[in-house]
GROMACS .gro file of C-alpha atoms in nm:
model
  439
    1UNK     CA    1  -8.327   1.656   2.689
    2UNK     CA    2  -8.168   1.943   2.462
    3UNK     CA    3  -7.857   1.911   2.222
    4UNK     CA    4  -7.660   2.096   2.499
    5UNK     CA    5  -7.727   1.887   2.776
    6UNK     CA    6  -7.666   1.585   2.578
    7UNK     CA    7  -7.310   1.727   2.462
    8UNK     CA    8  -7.243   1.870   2.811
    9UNK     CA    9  -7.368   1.488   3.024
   10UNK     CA   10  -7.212   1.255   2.744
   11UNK     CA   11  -6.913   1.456   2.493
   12UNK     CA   12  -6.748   1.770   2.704
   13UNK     CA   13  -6.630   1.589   2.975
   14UNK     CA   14  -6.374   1.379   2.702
   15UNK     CA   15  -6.293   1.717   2.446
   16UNK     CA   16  -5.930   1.796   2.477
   17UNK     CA   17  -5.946   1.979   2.145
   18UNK     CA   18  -6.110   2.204   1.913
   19UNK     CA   19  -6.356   2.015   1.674
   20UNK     CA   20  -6.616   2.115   1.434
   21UNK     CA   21  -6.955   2.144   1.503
   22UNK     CA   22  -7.207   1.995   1.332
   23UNK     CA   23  -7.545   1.770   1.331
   24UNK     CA   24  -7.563   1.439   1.255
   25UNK     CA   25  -7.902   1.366   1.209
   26UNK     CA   26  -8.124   1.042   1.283
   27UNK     CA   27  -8.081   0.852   0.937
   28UNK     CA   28  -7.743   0.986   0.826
   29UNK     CA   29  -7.596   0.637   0.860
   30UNK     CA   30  -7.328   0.695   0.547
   31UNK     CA   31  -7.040   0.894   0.545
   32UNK     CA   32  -7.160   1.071   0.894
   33UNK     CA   33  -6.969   1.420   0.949
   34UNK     CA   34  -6.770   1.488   1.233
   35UNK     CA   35  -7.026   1.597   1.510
   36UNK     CA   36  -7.058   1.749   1.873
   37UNK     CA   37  -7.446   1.768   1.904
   38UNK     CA   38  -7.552   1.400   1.844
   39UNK     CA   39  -7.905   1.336   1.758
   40UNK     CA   40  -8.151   1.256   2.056
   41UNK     CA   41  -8.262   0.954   1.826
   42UNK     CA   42  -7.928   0.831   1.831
   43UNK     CA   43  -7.916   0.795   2.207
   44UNK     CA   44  -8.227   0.680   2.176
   45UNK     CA   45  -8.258   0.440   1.945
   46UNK     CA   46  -7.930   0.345   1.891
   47UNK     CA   47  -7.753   0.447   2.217
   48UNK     CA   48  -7.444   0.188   2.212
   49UNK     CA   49  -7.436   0.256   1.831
   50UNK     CA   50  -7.411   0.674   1.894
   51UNK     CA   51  -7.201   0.577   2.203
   52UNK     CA   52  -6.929   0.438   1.963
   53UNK     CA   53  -6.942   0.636   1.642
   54UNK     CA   54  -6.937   1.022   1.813
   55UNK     CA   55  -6.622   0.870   1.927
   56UNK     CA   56  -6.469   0.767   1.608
   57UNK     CA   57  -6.537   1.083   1.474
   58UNK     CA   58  -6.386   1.270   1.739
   59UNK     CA   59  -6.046   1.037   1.689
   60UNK     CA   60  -6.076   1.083   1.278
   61UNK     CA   61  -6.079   1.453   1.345
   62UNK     CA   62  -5.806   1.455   1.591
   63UNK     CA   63  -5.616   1.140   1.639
   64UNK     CA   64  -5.440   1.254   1.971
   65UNK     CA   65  -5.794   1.213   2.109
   66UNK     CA   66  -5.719   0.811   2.139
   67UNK     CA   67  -5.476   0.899   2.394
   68UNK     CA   68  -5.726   1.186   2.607
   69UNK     CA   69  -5.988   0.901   2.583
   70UNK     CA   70  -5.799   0.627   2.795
   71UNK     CA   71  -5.628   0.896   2.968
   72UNK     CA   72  -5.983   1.004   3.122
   73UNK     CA   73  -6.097   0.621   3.112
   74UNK     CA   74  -5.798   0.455   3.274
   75UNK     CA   75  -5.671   0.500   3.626
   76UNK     CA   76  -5.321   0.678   3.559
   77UNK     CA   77  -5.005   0.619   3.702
   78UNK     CA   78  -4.733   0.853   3.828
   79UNK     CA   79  -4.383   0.769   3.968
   80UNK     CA   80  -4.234   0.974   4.214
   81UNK     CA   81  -3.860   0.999   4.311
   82UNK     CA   82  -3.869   0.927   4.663
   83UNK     CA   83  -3.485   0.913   4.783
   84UNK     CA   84  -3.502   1.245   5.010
   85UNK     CA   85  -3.846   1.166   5.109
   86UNK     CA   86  -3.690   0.873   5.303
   87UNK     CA   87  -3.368   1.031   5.365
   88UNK     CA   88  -3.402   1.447   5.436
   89UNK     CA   89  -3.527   1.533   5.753
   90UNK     CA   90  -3.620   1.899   5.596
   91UNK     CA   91  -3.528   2.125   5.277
   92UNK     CA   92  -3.584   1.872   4.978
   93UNK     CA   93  -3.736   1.617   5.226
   94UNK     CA   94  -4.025   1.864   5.361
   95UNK     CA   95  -4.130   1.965   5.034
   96UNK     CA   96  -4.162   1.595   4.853
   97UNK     CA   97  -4.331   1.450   5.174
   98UNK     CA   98  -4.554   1.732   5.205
   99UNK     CA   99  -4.664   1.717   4.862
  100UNK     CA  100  -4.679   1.293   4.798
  101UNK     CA  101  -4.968   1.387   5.106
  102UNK     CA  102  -5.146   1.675   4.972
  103UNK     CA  103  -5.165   1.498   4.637
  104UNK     CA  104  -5.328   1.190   4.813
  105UNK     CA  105  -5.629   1.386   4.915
  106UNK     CA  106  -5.658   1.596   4.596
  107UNK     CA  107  -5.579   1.299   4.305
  108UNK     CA  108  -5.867   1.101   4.101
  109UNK     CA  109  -5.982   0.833   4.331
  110UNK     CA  110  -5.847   0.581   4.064
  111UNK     CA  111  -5.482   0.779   3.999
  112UNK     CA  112  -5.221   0.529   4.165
  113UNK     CA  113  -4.904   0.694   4.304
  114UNK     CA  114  -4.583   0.507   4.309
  115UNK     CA  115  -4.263   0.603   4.554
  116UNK     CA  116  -3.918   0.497   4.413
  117UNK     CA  117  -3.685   0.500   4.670
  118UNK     CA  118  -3.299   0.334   4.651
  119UNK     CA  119  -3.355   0.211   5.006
  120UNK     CA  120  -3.592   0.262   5.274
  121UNK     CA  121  -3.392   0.499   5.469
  122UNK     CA  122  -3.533   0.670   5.793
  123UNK     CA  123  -3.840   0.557   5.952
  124UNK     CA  124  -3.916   0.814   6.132
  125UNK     CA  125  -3.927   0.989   5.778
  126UNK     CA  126  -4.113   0.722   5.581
  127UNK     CA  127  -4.398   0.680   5.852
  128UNK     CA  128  -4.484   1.061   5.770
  129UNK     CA  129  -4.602   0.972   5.419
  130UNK     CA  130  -4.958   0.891   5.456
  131UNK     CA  131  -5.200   0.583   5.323
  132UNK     CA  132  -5.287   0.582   4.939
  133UNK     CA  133  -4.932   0.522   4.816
  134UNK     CA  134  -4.708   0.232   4.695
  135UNK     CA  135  -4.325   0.198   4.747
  136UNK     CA  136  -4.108   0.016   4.543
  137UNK     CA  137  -3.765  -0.011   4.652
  138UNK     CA  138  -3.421  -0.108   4.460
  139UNK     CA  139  -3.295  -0.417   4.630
  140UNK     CA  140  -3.104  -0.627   4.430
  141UNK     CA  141  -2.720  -0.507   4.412
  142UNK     CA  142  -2.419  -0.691   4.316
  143UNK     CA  143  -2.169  -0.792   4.581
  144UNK     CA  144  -1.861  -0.642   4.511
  145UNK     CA  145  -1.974  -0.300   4.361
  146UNK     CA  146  -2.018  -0.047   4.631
  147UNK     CA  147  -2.405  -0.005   4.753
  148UNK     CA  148  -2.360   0.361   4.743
  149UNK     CA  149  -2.309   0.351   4.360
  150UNK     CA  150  -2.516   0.142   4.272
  151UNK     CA  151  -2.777   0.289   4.381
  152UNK     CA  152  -2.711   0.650   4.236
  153UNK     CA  153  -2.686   0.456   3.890
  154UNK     CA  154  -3.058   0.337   3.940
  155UNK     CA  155  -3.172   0.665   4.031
  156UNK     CA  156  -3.000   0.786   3.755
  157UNK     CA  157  -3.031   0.527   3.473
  158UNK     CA  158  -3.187   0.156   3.619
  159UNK     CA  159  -3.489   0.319   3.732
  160UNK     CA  160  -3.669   0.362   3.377
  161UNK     CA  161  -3.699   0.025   3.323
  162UNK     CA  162  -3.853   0.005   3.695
  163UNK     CA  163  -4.104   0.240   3.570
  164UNK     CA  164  -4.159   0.060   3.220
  165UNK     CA  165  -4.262  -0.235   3.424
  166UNK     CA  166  -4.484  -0.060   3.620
  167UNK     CA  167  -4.680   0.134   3.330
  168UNK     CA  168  -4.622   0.430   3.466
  169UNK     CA  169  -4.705   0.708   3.269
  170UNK     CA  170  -4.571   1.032   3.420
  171UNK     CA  171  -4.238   1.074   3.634
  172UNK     CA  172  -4.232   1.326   3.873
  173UNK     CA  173  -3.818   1.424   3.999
  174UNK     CA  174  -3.902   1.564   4.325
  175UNK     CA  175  -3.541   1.686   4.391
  176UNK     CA  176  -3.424   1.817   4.081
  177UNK     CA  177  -3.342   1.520   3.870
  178UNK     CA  178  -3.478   1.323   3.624
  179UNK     CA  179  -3.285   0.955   3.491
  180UNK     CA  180  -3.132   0.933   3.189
  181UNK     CA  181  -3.349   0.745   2.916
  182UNK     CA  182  -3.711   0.877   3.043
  183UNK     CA  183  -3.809   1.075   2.717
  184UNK     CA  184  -3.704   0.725   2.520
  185UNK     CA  185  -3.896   0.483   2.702
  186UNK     CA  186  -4.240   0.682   2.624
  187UNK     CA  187  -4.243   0.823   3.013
  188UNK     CA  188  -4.353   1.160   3.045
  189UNK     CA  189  -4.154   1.360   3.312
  190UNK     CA  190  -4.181   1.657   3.586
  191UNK     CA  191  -3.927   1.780   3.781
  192UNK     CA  192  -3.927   1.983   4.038
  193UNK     CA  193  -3.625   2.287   4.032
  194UNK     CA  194  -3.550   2.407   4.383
  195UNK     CA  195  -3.287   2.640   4.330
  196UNK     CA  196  -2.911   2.686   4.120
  197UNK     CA  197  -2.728   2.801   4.378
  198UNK     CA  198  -2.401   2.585   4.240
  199UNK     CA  199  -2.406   2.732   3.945
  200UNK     CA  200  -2.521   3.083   4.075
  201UNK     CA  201  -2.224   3.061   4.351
  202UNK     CA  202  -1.991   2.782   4.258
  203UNK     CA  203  -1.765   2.909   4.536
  204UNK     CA  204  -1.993   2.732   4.778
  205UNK     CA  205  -1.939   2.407   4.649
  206UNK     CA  206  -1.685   2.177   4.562
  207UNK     CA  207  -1.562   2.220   4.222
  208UNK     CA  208  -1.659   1.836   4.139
  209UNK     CA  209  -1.950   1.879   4.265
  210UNK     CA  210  -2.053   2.174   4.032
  211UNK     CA  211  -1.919   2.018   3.721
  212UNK     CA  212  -2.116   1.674   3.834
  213UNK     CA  213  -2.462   1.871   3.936
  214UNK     CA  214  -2.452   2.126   3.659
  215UNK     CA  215  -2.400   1.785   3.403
  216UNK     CA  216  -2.729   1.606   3.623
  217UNK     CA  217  -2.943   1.965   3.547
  218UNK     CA  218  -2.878   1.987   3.152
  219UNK     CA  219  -2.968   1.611   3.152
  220UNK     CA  220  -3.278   1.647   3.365
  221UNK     CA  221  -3.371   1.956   3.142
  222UNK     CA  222  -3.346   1.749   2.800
  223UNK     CA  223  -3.570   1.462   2.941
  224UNK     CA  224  -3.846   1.682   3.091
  225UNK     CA  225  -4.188   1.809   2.949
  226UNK     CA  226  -4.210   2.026   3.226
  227UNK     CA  227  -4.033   2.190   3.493
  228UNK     CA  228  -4.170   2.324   3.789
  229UNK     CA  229  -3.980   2.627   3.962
  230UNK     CA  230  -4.062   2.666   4.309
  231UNK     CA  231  -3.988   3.081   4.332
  232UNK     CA  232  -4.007   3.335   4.057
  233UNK     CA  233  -3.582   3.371   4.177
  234UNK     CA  234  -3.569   2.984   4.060
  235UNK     CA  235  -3.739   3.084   3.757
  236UNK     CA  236  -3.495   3.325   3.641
  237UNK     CA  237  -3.222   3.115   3.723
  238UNK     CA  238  -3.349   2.866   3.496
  239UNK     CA  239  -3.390   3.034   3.232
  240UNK     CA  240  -3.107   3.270   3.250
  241UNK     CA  241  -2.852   2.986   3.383
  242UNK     CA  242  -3.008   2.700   3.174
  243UNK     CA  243  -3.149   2.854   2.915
  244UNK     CA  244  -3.489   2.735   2.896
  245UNK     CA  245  -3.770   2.865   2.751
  246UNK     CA  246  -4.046   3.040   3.006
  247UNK     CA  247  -4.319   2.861   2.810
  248UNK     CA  248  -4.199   2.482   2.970
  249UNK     CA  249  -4.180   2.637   3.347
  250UNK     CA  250  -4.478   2.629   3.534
  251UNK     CA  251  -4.406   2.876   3.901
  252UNK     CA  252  -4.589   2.679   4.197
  253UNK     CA  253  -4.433   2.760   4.531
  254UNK     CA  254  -4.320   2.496   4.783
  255UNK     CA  255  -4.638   2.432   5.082
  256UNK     CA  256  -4.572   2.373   5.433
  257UNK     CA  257  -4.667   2.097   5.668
  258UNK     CA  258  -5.008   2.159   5.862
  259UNK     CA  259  -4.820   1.992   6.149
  260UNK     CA  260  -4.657   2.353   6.214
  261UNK     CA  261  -4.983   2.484   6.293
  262UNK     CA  262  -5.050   2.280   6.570
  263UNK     CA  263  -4.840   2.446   6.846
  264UNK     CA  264  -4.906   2.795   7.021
  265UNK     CA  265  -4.560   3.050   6.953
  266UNK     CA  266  -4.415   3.095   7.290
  267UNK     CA  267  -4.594   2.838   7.537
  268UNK     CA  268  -4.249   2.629   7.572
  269UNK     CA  269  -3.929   2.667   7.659
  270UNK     CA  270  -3.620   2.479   7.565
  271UNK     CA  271  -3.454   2.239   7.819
  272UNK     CA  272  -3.502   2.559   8.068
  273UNK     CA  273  -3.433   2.818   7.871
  274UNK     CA  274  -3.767   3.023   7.863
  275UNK     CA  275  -3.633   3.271   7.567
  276UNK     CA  276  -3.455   3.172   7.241
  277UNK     CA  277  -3.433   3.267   6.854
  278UNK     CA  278  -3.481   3.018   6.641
  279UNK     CA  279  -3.300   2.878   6.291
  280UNK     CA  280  -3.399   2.591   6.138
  281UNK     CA  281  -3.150   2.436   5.849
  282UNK     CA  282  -2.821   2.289   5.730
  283UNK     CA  283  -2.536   2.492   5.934
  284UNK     CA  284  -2.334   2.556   5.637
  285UNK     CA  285  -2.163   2.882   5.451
  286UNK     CA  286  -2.414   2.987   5.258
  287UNK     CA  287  -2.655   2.961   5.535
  288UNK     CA  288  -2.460   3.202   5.722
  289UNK     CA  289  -2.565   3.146   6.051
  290UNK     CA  290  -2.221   3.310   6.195
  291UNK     CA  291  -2.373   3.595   6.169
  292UNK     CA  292  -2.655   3.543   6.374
  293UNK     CA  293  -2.434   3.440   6.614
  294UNK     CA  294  -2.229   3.778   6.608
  295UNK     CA  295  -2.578   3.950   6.664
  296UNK     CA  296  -2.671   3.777   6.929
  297UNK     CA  297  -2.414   3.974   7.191
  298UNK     CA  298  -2.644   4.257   7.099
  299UNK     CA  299  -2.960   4.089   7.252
  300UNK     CA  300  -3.068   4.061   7.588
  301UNK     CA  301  -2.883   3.891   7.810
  302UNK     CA  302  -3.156   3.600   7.875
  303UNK     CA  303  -3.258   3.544   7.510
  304UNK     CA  304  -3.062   3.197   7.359
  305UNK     CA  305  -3.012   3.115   7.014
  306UNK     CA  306  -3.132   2.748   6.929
  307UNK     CA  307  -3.015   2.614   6.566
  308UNK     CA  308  -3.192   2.294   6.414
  309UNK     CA  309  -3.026   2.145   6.115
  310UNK     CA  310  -2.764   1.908   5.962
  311UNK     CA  311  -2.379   2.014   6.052
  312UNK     CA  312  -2.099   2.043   5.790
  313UNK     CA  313  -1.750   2.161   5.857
  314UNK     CA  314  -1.855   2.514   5.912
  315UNK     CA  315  -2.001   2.468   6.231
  316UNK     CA  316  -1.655   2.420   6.323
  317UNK     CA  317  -1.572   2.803   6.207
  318UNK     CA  318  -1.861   2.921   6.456
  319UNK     CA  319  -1.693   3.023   6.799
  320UNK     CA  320  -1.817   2.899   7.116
  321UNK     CA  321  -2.099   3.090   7.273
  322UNK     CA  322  -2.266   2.990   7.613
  323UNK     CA  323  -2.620   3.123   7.454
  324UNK     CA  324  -2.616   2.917   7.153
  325UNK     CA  325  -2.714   2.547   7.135
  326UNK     CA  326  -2.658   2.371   6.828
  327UNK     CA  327  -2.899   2.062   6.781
  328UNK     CA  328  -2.835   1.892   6.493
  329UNK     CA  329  -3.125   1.699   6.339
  330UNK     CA  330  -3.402   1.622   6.487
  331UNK     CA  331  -3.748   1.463   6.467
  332UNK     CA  332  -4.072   1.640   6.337
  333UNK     CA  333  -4.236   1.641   6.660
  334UNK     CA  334  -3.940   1.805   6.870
  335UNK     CA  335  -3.945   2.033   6.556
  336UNK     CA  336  -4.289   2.157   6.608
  337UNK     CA  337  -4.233   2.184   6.954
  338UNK     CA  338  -3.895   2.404   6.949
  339UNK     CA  339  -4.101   2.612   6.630
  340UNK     CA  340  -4.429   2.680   6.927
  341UNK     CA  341  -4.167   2.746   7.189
  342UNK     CA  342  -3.935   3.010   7.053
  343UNK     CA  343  -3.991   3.395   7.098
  344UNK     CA  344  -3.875   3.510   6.728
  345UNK     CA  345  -3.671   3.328   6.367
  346UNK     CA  346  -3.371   3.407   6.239
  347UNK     CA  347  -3.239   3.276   5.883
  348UNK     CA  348  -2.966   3.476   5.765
  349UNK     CA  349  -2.898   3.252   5.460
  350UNK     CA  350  -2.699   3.476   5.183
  351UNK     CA  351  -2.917   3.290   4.884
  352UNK     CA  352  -3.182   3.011   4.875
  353UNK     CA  353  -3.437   2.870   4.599
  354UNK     CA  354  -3.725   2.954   4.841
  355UNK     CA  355  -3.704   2.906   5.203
  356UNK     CA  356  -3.992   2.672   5.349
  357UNK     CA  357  -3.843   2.670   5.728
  358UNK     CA  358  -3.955   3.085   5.703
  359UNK     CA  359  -4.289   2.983   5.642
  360UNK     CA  360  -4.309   2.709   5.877
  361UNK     CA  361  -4.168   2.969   6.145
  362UNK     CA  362  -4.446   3.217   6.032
  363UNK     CA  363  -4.739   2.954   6.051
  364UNK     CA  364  -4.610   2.874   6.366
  365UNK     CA  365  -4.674   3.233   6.493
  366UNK     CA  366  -4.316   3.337   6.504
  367UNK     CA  367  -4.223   3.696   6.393
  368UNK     CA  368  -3.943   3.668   6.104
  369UNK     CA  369  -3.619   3.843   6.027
  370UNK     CA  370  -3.440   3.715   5.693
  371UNK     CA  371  -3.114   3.847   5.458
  372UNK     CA  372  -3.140   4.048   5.119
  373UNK     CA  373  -3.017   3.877   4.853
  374UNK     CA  374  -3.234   3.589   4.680
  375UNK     CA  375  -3.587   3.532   4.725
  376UNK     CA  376  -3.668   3.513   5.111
  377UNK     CA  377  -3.880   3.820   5.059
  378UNK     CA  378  -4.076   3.625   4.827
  379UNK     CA  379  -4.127   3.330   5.077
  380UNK     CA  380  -4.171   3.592   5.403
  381UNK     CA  381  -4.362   3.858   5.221
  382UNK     CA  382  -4.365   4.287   5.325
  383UNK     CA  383  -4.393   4.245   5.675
  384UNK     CA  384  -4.105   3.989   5.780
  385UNK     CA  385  -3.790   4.198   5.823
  386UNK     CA  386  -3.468   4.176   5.594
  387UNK     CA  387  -3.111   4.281   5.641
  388UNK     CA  388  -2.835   4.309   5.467
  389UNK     CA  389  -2.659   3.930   5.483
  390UNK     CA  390  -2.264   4.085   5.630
  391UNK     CA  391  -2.509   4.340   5.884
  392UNK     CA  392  -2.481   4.162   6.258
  393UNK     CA  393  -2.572   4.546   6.381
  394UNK     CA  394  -2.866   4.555   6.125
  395UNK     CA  395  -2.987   4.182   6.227
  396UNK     CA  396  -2.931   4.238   6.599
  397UNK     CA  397  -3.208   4.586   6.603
  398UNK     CA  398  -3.429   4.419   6.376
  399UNK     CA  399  -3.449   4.085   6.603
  400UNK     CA  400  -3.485   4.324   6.919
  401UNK     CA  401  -3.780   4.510   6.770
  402UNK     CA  402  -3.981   4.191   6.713
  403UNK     CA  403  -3.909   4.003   7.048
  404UNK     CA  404  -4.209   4.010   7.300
  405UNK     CA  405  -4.317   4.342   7.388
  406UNK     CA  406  -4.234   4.501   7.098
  407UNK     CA  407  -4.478   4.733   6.893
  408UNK     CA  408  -4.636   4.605   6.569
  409UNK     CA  409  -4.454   4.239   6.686
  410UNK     CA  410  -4.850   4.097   6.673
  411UNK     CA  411  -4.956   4.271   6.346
  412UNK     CA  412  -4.667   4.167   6.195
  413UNK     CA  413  -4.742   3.772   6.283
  414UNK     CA  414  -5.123   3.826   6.176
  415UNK     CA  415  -5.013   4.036   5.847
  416UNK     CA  416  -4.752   3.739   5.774
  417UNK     CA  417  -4.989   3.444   5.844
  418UNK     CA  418  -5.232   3.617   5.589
  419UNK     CA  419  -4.915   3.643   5.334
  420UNK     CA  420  -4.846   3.252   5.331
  421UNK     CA  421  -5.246   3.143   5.268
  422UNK     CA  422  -5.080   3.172   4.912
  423UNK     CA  423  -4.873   2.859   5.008
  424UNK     CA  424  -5.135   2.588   5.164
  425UNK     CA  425  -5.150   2.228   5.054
  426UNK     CA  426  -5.462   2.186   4.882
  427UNK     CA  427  -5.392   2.466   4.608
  428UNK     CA  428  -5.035   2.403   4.531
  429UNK     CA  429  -5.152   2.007   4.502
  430UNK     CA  430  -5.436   2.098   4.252
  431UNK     CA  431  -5.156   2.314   4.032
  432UNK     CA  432  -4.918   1.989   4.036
  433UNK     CA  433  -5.211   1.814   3.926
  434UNK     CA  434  -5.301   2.053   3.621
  435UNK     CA  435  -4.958   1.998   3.525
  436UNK     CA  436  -4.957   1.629   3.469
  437UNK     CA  437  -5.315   1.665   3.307
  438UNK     CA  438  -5.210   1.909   3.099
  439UNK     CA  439  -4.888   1.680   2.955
   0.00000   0.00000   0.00000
C-alpha cells in the first residue's frame, strides 16, 4: 500500500486544516516532525503506536484539531426549536417540519436530533414529524404565573440550560429566534431568517409588536454563528435592515412537502363546486387577499374562490361574496386534496420572505399567478404570472388566461415544475447539514 492510500484510508478523512507535509520515517522515534505520509513500517510494526502519535502531531500543529477529532468520532447533537412545528399548521410550521424530516434521512447515522417544544401542541401536527427524533418538552411551571409566559421565557432564556443538560452542541432557531445566553453556555447556534417584514413595513403590525420582534432579531443576531436566509429578498433585508455581514449568511431556500405531489391538479372538486382558485395562507393585510376577491367578478361565472388559512380581523374587511368560501385551517390531508382539486392559485400577498404555499401549488400541478413586490418571483420562477399587488383588472386577465383551456396553461405547469427541482428535500437538507459541519 502507497503513502497516498495510507493518508487517504487512515489521515484525510479527520484533516480540517492545512498542515505540513512531511515524512516521518521508520526509526525517527525522537523529536518526530509533524507528518501527513506516515511510514508503512509504522502501521506495520507499530500500528497502535503510529495510530496515536500522527494524531498528536496533527493537534501540536493545530490545536483546534482536538475538537474536529471528537467532532468526527462522537455522535453529535443538535437542538431544534420546535414550538411552530407543534403549533403552525403552515408558513413557519411547513418549513421546520419539512426540514426536522428531510434531515432524518440525510444526517450521520449516529447524529441525534432533539425537538424543544414549550408544550406538545397539535397532534395532528406532531404526528407529521417522522421516527429518528427525540422531544423534550417544558413541563414544570409555577402556579400562579401565567402558562403563556412562562413558557415564552423558556424559549427565550430557560431553554439553554435544557440544552446544557442535554450536551447539545449546535442549536438550530427554526423560526427566527435564538434564547438569550446560547453563545455563553459554549452552544453553537443557527437560525433560520424567514423574512423582516415588521421592520420592512411596520405599518402592518402593531407598534409593540415591532419594538418587541425587532429587540428578539438583534438578540438572535448577537448569539448566532450563522444565519440562514431563506430568499436572496431575506438576504438583503438582513443585511441592509440588520446590518450583518454577507460572510455569516448562508442563502438555502425553504423545500416543500413531497405530500403535495401526491394528488393529480383538477381530479376533485370542492363540496360540489367542480371549479375554484385557490389561496393558501393567513387572511391578513399584507396578504391581500381582498383583492383577489375584487377580481374574481371578472371570472367566469362558475369558477369559486376557496381560501385556506388562519383568520385575523381582516377577514372581517372582505365583503360577502356567494363564490368565495373561506376555510380557515385545516388538516394536511384536506390540504392536499383542495391543492389536486383546484383549476389555478392565486396569492396576491404585497411582500413575503419566500412563499412555500406557491411552490406547493406548483408541485401540485396548479398554474400560478402572484403580486410584484418582494420575492414571489424568486419562489414561482419566469413562467408563473405576476401583477401589480392594487391591479384586480391585471389579476383577473392573468387568472383567466391560465384556467383550463387556455394556451401555454400546460407548458407553463411543466416549465414551473422544472423551476422548483431547485427546492427538493434532499439538497436543501445536505446544505443545512454543511452548515453545522462547517461551525
Amino acid at each position: 500500500m502507497c503513502h497516498s492510500a495510507l493518508f487517504c484510508f487512515m489521515v484525510l478523512p479527520l484533516l480540517k486544516g492545512d498542515f505540513k507535509v512531511t515524512i516521518w520515517k521508520p526509526n525517527s522515534f525522537t523529536n518526530p516532525p509533524i507528518f501527513a505520509f506516515p511510514s508503512i513500517l509504522n502501521f506495520l510494526v507499530f500500528p497502535r503506536f503510529a495510530f496515536i502519535s500522527d494524531r498528536i502531531a496533527l493537534i501540536f500543529q493545530n490545536p483546534s484539531f482536538v475538537t474536529t477529532f471528537f467532532r468526527n468520532f462522537a455522535p453529535m447533537i443538535i437542538g431544534y426549536d420546535a414550538k411552530r412545528i407543534v403549533r403552525n399548521g403552515t408558513g413557519l410550521g411547513s418549513y421546520a417540519r419539512t426540514l426536522v424530516n428531510d434531515l432524518i434521512v440525510k444526517k450521520p447515522a449516529d447524529t441525534r436530533l432533539l425537538l424543544y417544544a414549550p408544550d406538545m401542541g397539535r397532534d395532528d401536527l406532531r404526528s407529521q414529524i417522522n421516527e429518528g427524533v427525540e422531544w423534550h418538552y417544558e413541563e414544570k411551571f409555577a402556579p400562579l404565573i401565567p402558562k403563556g409566559i412562562q413558557k415564552a421565557y423558556w424559549r427565550t432564556h430557560s431553554i439553554v440550560k435544557d440544552l446544557k443538560r442535554d450536551k447539545v452542541e449546535i442549536f438550530h432557531g427554526l423560526s427566527g429566534e435564538l434564547p438569550i445566553g446560547l453563545r455563553k453556555a459554549g452552544i453553537r447556534g443557527v437560525v433560520t431568517i424567514h423574512d423582516l417584514i415588521f421592520m420592512r413595513h411596520p405599518e402592518w403590525y402593531n407598534p409593540i409588536d415591532v419594538k418587541f420582534y425587532t429587540w428578539k432579531f438583534y438578540k438572535t443576531v448577537q448569539e448566532a454563528d450563522r444565519i440562514i436566509a431563506i430568499s436572496e429578498c431575506t438576504k438583503r433585508d438582513i443585511m441592509e435592515l440588520g446590518g450583518v455581514e454577507e460572510e455569516r449568511i448562508d442563502l438555502i431556500y425553504q423545500s416543500y412537502s413531497p405530500k403535495f405531489k401526491d394528488g393529480s391538479a383538477g381530479t376533485q372538486g370542492y363540496e360540489g363546486v367542480q371549479r375554484y382558485v385557490l389561496y393558501v395562507g393567513t387572511v391578513e393585510e399584507r396578504k391581500n387577499l381582498l383583492l383577489a376577491v375584487k377580481a374574481l367578478d371578472m371570472l367566469p361565472e362558475d369558477i369559486h374562490l376557496v381560501a385556506v388559512g388562519r383568520l385575523t380581523d381582516y377577514a372581517k374587511r372582505i365583503p360577502h361574496h356567494e363564490r368565495l368560501h373561506l376555510l380557515g385551517q385545516l388538516p394536511l390531508e384536506e390540504l392536499t386534496a383542495l391543492y389536486a382539486g383546484a383549476e389555478a392559485f392565486v396569492y396576491p400577498s404585497r411582500y413575503e420572505g419566500f412563499g412555500i404555499p406557491i411552490i406547493e401549488a406548483i408541485s401540485s400541478g396548479l398554474p400560478v399567478v402572484a403580486c410584484t413586490g418582494s420575492c414571489l418571483e424568486e419562489a414561482g420562477g419566469p413562467d408563473c404570472l405576476y401583477v401589480n399587488p392594487d391591479d384586480h383588472v391585471a389579476l383577473a386577465d392573468a387568472l383567466r388566461s391560465v384556467l383550463k383551456g387556455a394556451d401555454s396553461r400546460e407548458e407553463r405547469i411543466r416549465k414551473s415544475r422544472e423551476y422548483i427541482r431547485r427546492f427538493e428535500g434532499g439538497d436543501v437538507a445536505s446544505q443545512v447539514l454543511d452548515v453545522y459541519q462547517n461551525l
